[in-house]
Structures are given as structure tokens and as C-alpha cells.
XYZ file of C-alpha atoms in Angstrom:
520
model
C 88.241 192.040 129.175
C 87.618 190.234 132.433
C 89.929 187.302 133.052
C 88.034 184.023 133.193
C 89.506 183.189 136.568
C 87.814 186.225 138.088
C 84.388 184.649 137.672
C 83.152 183.083 140.869
C 80.111 182.185 142.905
C 77.539 184.974 142.947
C 78.629 186.767 139.774
C 75.676 187.855 137.609
C 75.649 187.623 133.812
C 73.337 189.797 131.713
C 71.701 190.990 134.922
C 69.919 187.667 135.103
C 72.063 184.549 135.536
C 73.687 184.133 138.956
C 76.651 181.739 138.909
C 76.372 179.072 141.590
C 79.107 176.493 141.013
C 81.388 175.280 138.251
C 80.555 171.696 137.363
C 83.119 170.853 134.672
C 85.613 172.142 132.118
C 86.320 170.796 128.636
C 88.224 172.174 125.614
C 88.525 175.583 127.257
C 84.814 175.871 128.031
C 83.801 176.125 131.661
C 80.358 174.829 132.549
C 78.496 176.440 135.419
C 75.245 175.861 137.194
C 73.485 179.201 137.507
C 70.144 180.545 138.698
C 67.846 182.349 136.290
C 66.494 185.176 138.454
C 63.605 185.898 136.111
C 62.239 182.363 135.848
C 63.544 181.147 139.230
C 65.142 177.975 137.923
C 68.571 176.462 137.428
C 70.278 176.750 134.049
C 73.540 175.529 132.562
C 75.946 178.254 131.396
C 78.818 177.357 129.055
C 81.500 180.074 129.090
C 84.291 180.685 126.579
C 86.584 183.699 126.679
C 85.583 186.254 124.027
C 89.179 186.610 122.829
C 89.437 182.884 122.074
C 89.888 182.269 118.334
C 86.950 179.867 118.452
C 84.540 182.191 120.250
C 82.546 183.341 117.207
C 82.205 179.805 115.858
C 81.156 178.703 119.352
C 78.162 181.054 119.383
C 77.270 180.421 115.732
C 77.315 176.644 116.238
C 75.071 176.928 119.275
C 72.685 179.058 117.221
C 72.611 176.484 114.400
C 71.938 173.665 116.860
C 68.627 175.258 117.841
C 67.071 173.754 114.698
C 67.369 170.363 116.433
C 64.219 170.020 118.506
C 64.684 166.482 119.812
C 63.960 166.588 123.546
C 66.990 164.438 124.331
C 69.355 167.335 123.602
C 69.639 170.033 126.237
C 67.998 172.991 124.459
C 69.645 176.382 124.062
C 67.720 179.002 126.057
C 69.882 182.080 125.537
C 73.083 183.290 123.860
C 75.324 185.974 125.366
C 78.150 187.737 123.514
C 80.893 189.816 125.109
C 79.246 189.493 128.490
C 81.969 190.606 130.903
C 84.551 189.338 128.424
C 82.861 186.021 127.648
C 80.633 184.391 125.109
C 78.052 182.212 126.817
C 75.541 179.556 125.831
C 72.680 179.150 128.310
C 70.935 175.781 128.278
C 68.293 173.935 130.252
C 69.657 172.459 133.473
C 69.309 168.709 133.889
C 69.517 167.228 137.348
C 71.210 164.082 136.186
C 74.240 161.831 136.484
C 76.896 161.683 133.745
C 77.030 158.254 132.174
C 80.754 157.833 132.774
C 80.218 157.920 136.543
C 77.643 155.119 136.370
C 79.691 152.948 134.026
C 82.797 153.436 136.152
C 80.952 151.830 139.075
C 79.703 148.813 137.110
C 78.680 147.925 133.540
C 75.008 148.304 132.748
C 72.597 145.451 132.128
C 71.861 144.269 128.594
C 68.394 145.801 128.507
C 69.407 149.092 130.061
C 72.270 149.399 127.590
C 70.053 148.689 124.595
C 67.439 151.218 125.703
C 70.012 153.910 126.421
C 71.966 153.604 123.169
C 68.751 153.359 121.143
C 67.722 156.711 122.629
C 71.109 158.240 121.819
C 71.044 156.882 118.277
C 67.586 158.245 117.554
C 68.606 161.682 118.817
C 71.846 161.726 116.802
C 69.998 160.516 113.690
C 67.575 163.431 114.037
C 70.461 165.903 114.345
C 72.244 164.409 111.327
C 69.098 164.785 109.225
C 69.318 168.531 109.920
C 73.026 168.787 109.182
C 74.129 169.091 112.817
C 76.838 166.848 114.275
C 78.158 166.277 117.750
C 81.750 165.151 117.031
C 82.657 164.517 120.660
C 80.040 162.144 122.031
C 81.517 160.398 125.064
C 79.940 159.125 128.306
C 80.710 162.513 129.866
C 78.361 164.169 127.345
C 75.498 161.782 128.165
C 73.345 162.505 131.206
C 70.856 160.151 132.837
C 68.039 161.658 134.867
C 66.463 159.906 137.828
C 63.446 159.056 135.678
C 65.643 157.275 133.135
C 65.394 160.089 130.602
C 68.505 160.623 128.474
C 69.991 164.074 127.886
C 72.888 164.914 125.564
C 75.099 167.980 125.964
C 77.568 169.610 123.593
C 75.623 169.278 120.343
C 77.159 171.421 117.593
C 79.526 173.380 119.795
C 82.030 170.532 119.920
C 82.479 170.954 116.171
C 83.105 174.664 116.654
C 85.680 173.990 119.350
C 87.910 172.137 116.883
C 91.108 174.002 115.889
C 90.213 176.925 113.571
C 92.537 175.729 110.814
C 90.284 172.717 110.227
C 87.958 173.651 107.363
C 84.545 172.155 106.955
C 84.071 170.499 103.578
C 81.825 167.782 102.199
C 84.418 165.200 103.168
C 84.573 166.699 106.665
C 80.809 166.360 107.042
C 81.052 162.742 105.982
C 83.788 162.281 108.526
C 81.653 163.936 111.212
C 78.853 161.447 110.557
C 81.285 158.547 110.816
C 82.733 160.023 114.002
C 79.297 160.202 115.646
C 78.386 156.672 114.530
C 81.647 155.297 115.901
C 80.998 157.191 119.140
C 77.625 155.475 119.472
C 79.345 152.110 119.125
C 81.912 153.088 121.732
C 79.216 154.183 124.167
C 77.485 150.844 123.589
C 80.768 149.039 124.287
C 81.457 151.107 127.415
C 77.994 150.418 128.840
C 78.471 146.665 128.408
C 82.092 146.358 129.505
C 83.048 149.517 131.407
C 85.985 150.184 129.039
C 86.415 152.708 126.214
C 87.574 151.518 122.783
C 90.666 153.329 121.560
C 92.053 154.761 124.763
C 91.480 156.308 128.170
C 88.388 158.583 128.159
C 86.355 160.195 130.946
C 88.061 158.107 133.610
C 87.353 154.831 131.796
C 90.249 152.523 131.019
C 91.056 151.580 127.451
C 89.295 148.543 126.025
C 91.536 145.486 125.600
C 92.871 144.442 122.210
C 94.144 141.164 120.814
C 96.674 141.119 117.965
C 95.909 144.754 117.299
C 92.143 144.242 117.080
C 89.526 145.365 119.575
C 88.214 142.483 121.647
C 84.465 142.036 121.355
C 82.360 142.709 124.476
C 81.608 138.993 124.995
C 85.336 138.275 125.011
C 85.816 140.727 127.870
C 82.822 140.105 130.108
C 80.488 137.169 130.587
C 76.720 137.485 130.403
C 76.508 139.890 127.463
C 73.763 139.315 124.920
C 75.081 137.705 121.745
C 72.941 140.014 119.637
C 74.141 143.149 121.410
C 77.703 141.956 120.952
C 77.039 141.543 117.229
C 75.543 145.026 116.884
C 78.517 146.543 118.682
C 80.994 144.788 116.400
C 79.100 145.818 113.256
C 79.463 149.453 114.328
C 83.053 149.495 115.546
C 84.597 147.055 113.070
C 82.589 147.461 109.853
C 85.353 145.881 107.780
C 84.442 142.548 109.379
C 80.842 142.927 108.228
C 80.873 144.093 104.596
C 77.235 143.107 104.043
C 75.589 144.381 107.222
C 77.875 146.988 108.754
C 76.046 149.703 110.702
C 77.211 153.045 109.323
C 74.445 155.471 110.279
C 72.688 156.361 113.520
C 69.196 155.569 112.252
C 70.189 151.979 111.440
C 71.697 151.520 114.890
C 68.499 152.792 116.512
C 66.371 150.460 114.392
C 68.512 147.426 115.268
C 68.340 148.150 118.984
C 64.616 148.880 118.955
C 63.953 145.620 117.137
C 66.177 143.818 119.603
C 64.447 145.028 122.743
C 60.870 144.951 121.429
C 59.718 147.355 124.139
C 56.117 147.592 123.091
C 55.445 143.860 123.201
C 57.641 142.334 125.869
C 56.854 138.639 126.209
C 58.535 135.746 127.896
C 60.014 133.495 125.258
C 59.707 129.721 125.652
C 62.706 127.973 127.077
C 65.335 126.965 124.564
C 68.686 125.285 124.644
C 71.749 127.502 124.346
C 75.226 127.731 125.710
C 75.737 129.251 129.115
C 77.089 132.551 127.849
C 74.263 133.289 125.435
C 72.333 135.675 127.661
C 68.993 136.546 126.113
C 68.320 140.248 126.404
C 64.839 140.047 127.850
C 64.893 136.611 129.421
C 62.635 136.558 132.469
C 61.720 133.943 134.983
C 58.003 133.097 135.057
C 56.057 134.561 137.935
C 54.528 131.955 140.212
C 51.439 133.118 142.058
C 50.913 131.149 145.277
C 47.391 129.951 146.035
C 48.026 128.243 149.338
C 50.668 126.769 151.608
C 53.136 124.418 149.946
C 52.463 120.695 150.273
C 54.409 118.697 152.814
C 57.781 117.434 151.736
C 56.856 113.843 152.537
C 53.498 112.038 152.995
C 52.667 110.933 156.557
C 54.317 107.658 157.416
C 52.197 104.678 158.517
C 52.903 103.145 161.876
C 54.749 99.846 161.942
C 52.358 96.927 162.534
C 54.002 96.128 165.846
C 52.920 99.547 167.146
C 49.346 99.503 165.830
C 46.501 98.762 168.232
C 44.709 95.430 167.767
C 40.946 95.553 167.166
C 38.893 94.599 170.309
C 37.377 91.087 170.530
C 33.587 90.459 170.410
C 33.537 89.582 174.153
C 35.307 92.865 175.033
C 32.832 94.857 172.947
C 29.825 93.220 174.712
C 31.226 93.897 178.218
C 31.929 97.521 177.297
C 28.330 98.040 176.144
C 26.948 96.513 179.367
C 29.075 98.752 181.576
C 28.119 101.760 179.501
C 24.380 101.019 179.886
C 24.577 100.519 183.697
C 26.624 103.640 184.119
C 24.157 105.532 181.981
C 21.189 104.654 184.212
C 23.053 105.802 187.316
C 24.003 109.072 185.669
C 20.417 109.765 184.647
C 19.268 109.376 188.280
C 21.900 111.759 189.611
C 21.213 114.314 186.918
C 17.465 114.157 187.538
C 17.834 114.844 191.294
C 20.244 117.712 190.874
C 18.724 119.365 187.864
C 16.072 121.239 189.800
C 18.556 122.618 192.314
C 20.967 123.741 189.628
C 18.225 125.377 187.578
C 16.939 127.345 190.569
C 20.363 128.637 191.485
C 21.095 129.560 187.902
C 17.868 131.521 187.552
C 18.454 133.306 190.836
C 21.756 134.752 189.908
C 21.270 135.107 186.165
C 21.087 138.880 186.168
C 24.253 139.240 188.194
C 26.161 136.639 186.170
C 25.271 138.165 182.840
C 26.864 141.449 183.842
C 30.074 139.727 184.973
C 30.743 137.277 182.124
C 33.192 138.770 179.531
C 31.758 139.269 176.053
C 32.859 136.764 173.402
C 33.396 138.293 169.938
C 30.762 137.287 167.445
C 31.656 135.677 164.176
C 30.990 138.977 162.369
C 33.417 140.852 164.630
C 36.269 138.430 163.868
C 35.546 138.330 160.132
C 37.801 139.834 157.481
C 37.547 143.629 157.431
C 39.257 146.653 155.924
C 42.421 147.440 157.865
C 43.099 151.138 158.472
C 46.379 152.533 157.116
C 48.170 154.762 159.601
C 50.860 156.013 157.183
C 52.042 155.534 153.603
C 55.531 156.017 152.134
C 57.086 155.936 148.678
C 59.428 152.983 148.053
C 62.350 153.420 145.632
C 65.149 151.182 146.931
C 67.125 151.225 143.665
C 66.858 154.944 142.903
C 69.703 157.406 143.247
C 67.849 159.471 145.849
C 65.523 156.792 147.323
C 62.534 158.951 146.418
C 59.570 158.375 144.075
C 56.953 161.156 144.210
C 56.554 161.247 148.018
C 54.327 164.318 147.632
C 51.550 162.168 146.142
C 51.544 159.083 148.367
C 48.585 160.157 150.515
C 46.319 160.138 147.447
C 46.612 156.347 147.201
C 44.726 155.862 150.477
C 42.400 158.867 150.608
C 39.305 156.962 149.467
C 38.992 159.130 146.359
C 39.583 157.200 143.094
C 39.903 160.476 141.168
C 43.250 161.126 142.882
C 46.287 158.900 143.034
C 50.012 158.380 143.458
C 52.062 158.420 140.271
C 55.494 157.065 139.549
C 57.969 159.276 137.751
C 57.842 159.141 133.959
C 60.344 156.707 132.459
C 61.526 156.537 128.882
C 62.311 153.776 126.426
C 60.716 150.698 127.977
C 57.988 149.682 130.450
C 60.643 148.208 132.743
C 61.726 151.637 133.978
C 64.020 152.246 131.027
C 66.236 149.481 132.367
C 67.176 151.636 135.366
C 65.617 149.600 138.152
C 63.448 146.583 138.941
C 60.529 148.566 140.273
C 59.101 151.174 142.639
C 56.143 151.153 144.975
C 54.341 152.161 148.132
C 54.788 151.049 151.747
C 51.563 150.979 153.756
C 51.978 151.078 157.530
C 49.114 149.438 159.436
C 50.314 150.854 162.762
C 50.719 147.393 164.271
C 50.955 143.836 163.005
C 47.756 142.386 161.520
C 46.768 139.273 159.644
C 46.681 140.467 156.026
C 44.627 138.391 153.604
C 43.929 140.566 150.565
C 45.228 143.731 148.922
C 43.024 145.505 146.400
C 44.709 147.948 144.025
C 42.983 150.354 141.665
C 45.026 151.878 138.860
C 44.819 154.355 136.019
C 46.333 153.108 132.766
C 47.162 149.565 131.733
C 48.761 147.075 131.646
C 50.742 147.116 134.884
C 52.731 144.323 136.554
C 52.317 144.235 140.345
C 53.473 142.306 143.385
C 52.534 142.449 147.046
C 55.438 142.195 149.456
C 55.390 142.165 153.251
C 57.872 142.844 156.006
C 58.451 140.271 158.767
C 55.964 140.298 161.643
C 58.703 141.519 163.984
C 59.637 144.537 161.835
C 59.251 147.873 163.599
C 60.861 150.141 160.986
C 59.686 151.072 157.502
C 61.440 148.819 154.957
C 64.039 150.595 152.833
C 65.219 147.754 150.595
C 63.767 144.715 148.864
C 65.722 142.578 151.287
C 63.575 143.962 154.105
C 60.495 142.342 152.537
C 59.427 139.112 150.869
C 57.152 138.528 147.914
C 53.738 136.958 148.596
C 51.735 137.278 145.379
C 52.273 138.694 141.872
C 50.084 139.586 138.905
C 51.038 140.533 135.354
C 49.292 142.799 132.834
C 46.811 144.107 135.384
C 43.960 146.352 134.266
C 42.315 149.100 136.293
C 41.322 147.037 139.347
C 42.624 143.873 140.983
C 42.064 142.139 144.321
C 45.222 140.181 145.114
C 44.515 137.428 147.625
C 47.500 136.268 149.607
C 47.460 132.488 149.311
C 48.440 132.230 152.963
C 47.537 135.055 155.393
C 50.570 137.108 156.396
C 51.030 138.604 159.852
C 52.734 141.942 159.230
C 52.687 145.653 159.914
C 54.161 146.825 156.590
C 52.635 145.975 153.206
C 54.440 146.943 149.988
C 52.619 147.378 146.680
C 55.496 146.830 144.238
C 55.160 148.014 140.613
C 57.330 145.929 138.259
C 56.250 147.178 134.838
C 54.633 150.413 133.694
C 51.864 151.220 131.216
C 52.674 153.441 128.249
C 51.129 156.916 128.533
C 52.504 158.358 125.267
C 54.779 156.749 122.673
C 58.030 155.901 124.426
C 56.969 157.259 127.833
C 55.834 155.062 130.727
C 54.225 155.808 134.075
C 52.002 153.988 136.559
C 49.311 155.518 138.738
C 47.739 153.888 141.787
C 44.457 155.572 142.647
C 43.494 153.494 145.682
C 44.830 150.679 147.875
C 42.563 148.769 150.275
C 43.935 146.096 152.620
C 41.691 143.443 154.176
C 42.448 141.118 157.041
C 41.969 140.710 160.773
């Protein structure tokens, strides 16, 4: 048998999987990123020594978990037994960030939390319906991809990694269900507060208690939705809620889906509430400017002492007389000199015409299509600052059959709660007076804004703070011409997508097929 420590970078398993780097270790299982030489892609390899008492159960559990087809679980691609002294489970590789790293930086927003835990609950409910349990669902086992997609690792095998003396019985299965449901509540709590109920887990500090009872999320951190707080408490402390405790994953998913109302997000009318009652989907209304703001104060009238007095009748008569006399004299002078001036003008007309600079006609100074010298993707809140840069040129190629697409996001039209938006930066090459931006799209509805960089900007904007909003439109169809209420002098125009259309149930993506900018 090969000692586990002898495995290192470059080792090949089954003549196919080349180990690249070890990413984690848990319960005796070492997780590696490897390269599948046949399919030329990354895979995840979970290794357990073949002489471990749990090794057979490890492989059998992974095999049983393949009945779970929910896309949110990392699927099993291959099983290896006694491969250089190891049993191995090969899974799909997810380029993603473990949830515990995100939560350790800062708690998630209400909406993002609700979307995330709803996804987890639906996936766990599907597994439970097939008799498969996770048993060790923590933030470390939850991965978030750049697109907002959720991936869960460790399904089934965590049960197998329990001590071998623990027998599985009907009561154990019931306990496994309860364990997974409680874990969902703890993940919900951790997302809202950044603490883990019951103790220190995955680098997260223990959640605070009061008189031996877990403090509710709203007691720990301000700004948490009252309804989310209630759902969390009904999961983690069911004894407090004998009539409506949440004791299964499907019920948790249903509560969260009803709470967020992804498929019909509307702005609720204003209502009175206390300061800490943060509504989950409260949004400020979008104000679309149609022109410059009115002056702060009306023009002031002059004091009477400073106003001119109206002229007297005598002064008016004298002024008319002088005007008439002066007019006769001017007519005489003009008459004598007119012939001379006309002759000179005609004599040199040809020469003068060639020397006088051309004045632009009204048509030349009219609004026209402004050429775009370059276009960039704009993802200021993404983990890699990138949003399909390979497609950006198709938004300005003049062909409506092609276009730039956002990544696909899951759970809600607002990017799964991951970010406020993404977009395109259009570089005009130099500053121009921008008056209108026309955007053609595929799929609807889409929420859009047009943002611009300051006139003095010479670098492509990389954050929202580098630009300012000029006009917004909600629930846009396939074509919209967005007139800037006041022309903006700028070099960089940002088409900012704030909400995505649904392409399939639960999946959201926007596509911009053409952008045309008009101005001077």
C-alpha cells in the first residue's frame, strides 16, 4: 500500500487523473484538484486510504448518491478502488468560493441569503426524497460560483465517514433528516450574522447565547428581515413554535421562495414600521430625469429704488425726432457708398470665396451616431471583475443576430443576490456630447440604466464610483431608446443591467444585441 503522504503534484491515478494541488482535508479525506487527461478538464478527487475502516462504506455511499440528479450537488464522475492504495471519488470540479470564506468577510444581504438557502433546501429535499442524507452540511460544504450558482459537496459520503460502530436504523435515518434540517437553519443564521450556532465551525465564531438560549439573528445584527429572522428561529428552535415549526427541507424551501417572490418582484407601497424591520425586497423608486432640475429659488425682483423710471412724453418725442433726422443722414451716406462697395465686392468675390473658412451647416452639427472605438465588460462587484469579455464586440458589430450575454445566474433576476448589476463600457475615443443611447436586447423584461464617466476621465471606469447615473428604465422589452434628459459630455458610456430576464425556470441571463449612441 502506498502511504497517503507519498501522493504529490503530478501523480497519475488510473492512468488518467493527474493530481495538481490539494485543496482541503476533512475527516481523513484529502481533496485534490486534478486534470482529466482524456476530457482535458479539471476534476475533484476525494482520496481515502484503502486500509481505512470506512473505505468500503465511503465508495458505497458515493455510489448510492448518484441517484440524486439535482444539479446543485457536484456529480460523481468516477469511482476508483485500491488505486495505488486509495479509494477515490472523482467529481465535477467547480470553480467556486466556499461559503465560509464569504461569510467570514461580511454577512450576506437579506435577499442573497434567502435565495442561497432556498437553493440549498430544495437540493436537500430532493436528496431526502431518495433516501440520501448529507449529515455534515456546513458553509465549507457549500460552494458559490461566480454566476451565483450553488454547489454542494460531500453528499452521502459524510454519512459513511461516521465511526463504523454507528449503525444505521430507522431512528438514525430520522435523526439524519433532523440533522440536515438543523444544518440548513444554521447556514441561514451564519449568512445573516456571520456566526455559527452551537460552536466554532469552518473558521466562524460561535453564535451568542442568552440564558442558555441561542440569540435570534435580529438580536445580534441590525437590518435583518423580520420574516427571515422568524424562519430561522422556527428551524433552530422548534420548541418555541409548536404550531409552525419547520422540520423538513421542503417546507423551508417553500417558506423562502414565498418570501422572496422571485418571479414577480414588485416595489411595495410605503408603509410605517419600526426602523429595524428591514423589508427583504424593499427598493427605492427609480427616478428618470427628463431635463435639468429647476432652480432652487425663483429670480428675485429688483428693489423699486433700483428700477428705471419710464421716460416722459417729452423725452419720447425728442428721441423720435433725433432718430428721424439721423435716419435721413444715414440714408444719404449709404446711397453714395453703396455703388463703390458693390463694385469692390464683385471684383474680388472669386478670391474671397476661396479664402473664407467654411461654416458647418445645420445638418453637419445635428445629432448623429457616434462611433465606438472600443467596448469592455463591466463587472465591478464580481470576484474576478470579468463578465463574458469574449462577447463584448458583438454588442456593437451592427448585427442584431449576435450579442453580448451576461453569465447565467440562479434563483432571482437580481443576479441571485450576488451583485447589483453588470454591464458594458463603450469608449467613444474622445469626449462627445451624448444625447441618446439605444439598446436592443434578446429576452425580457430587463432593467437598465445609462451611466457616464466624468468629461475629464481618461481611463476606463472600473467601479460604479467612477460613473454617475443619468437615466434608468425598468421592465424593458427588446428595444429602447434612452434619452438623456440633459446632454452629457463624456468619453465613456456604461450600459448597466440591473435585473435579468428569466431564460428557463430559475435561471436568468440578459443579452444585449446592439448599442447605438447618438450625440454630437
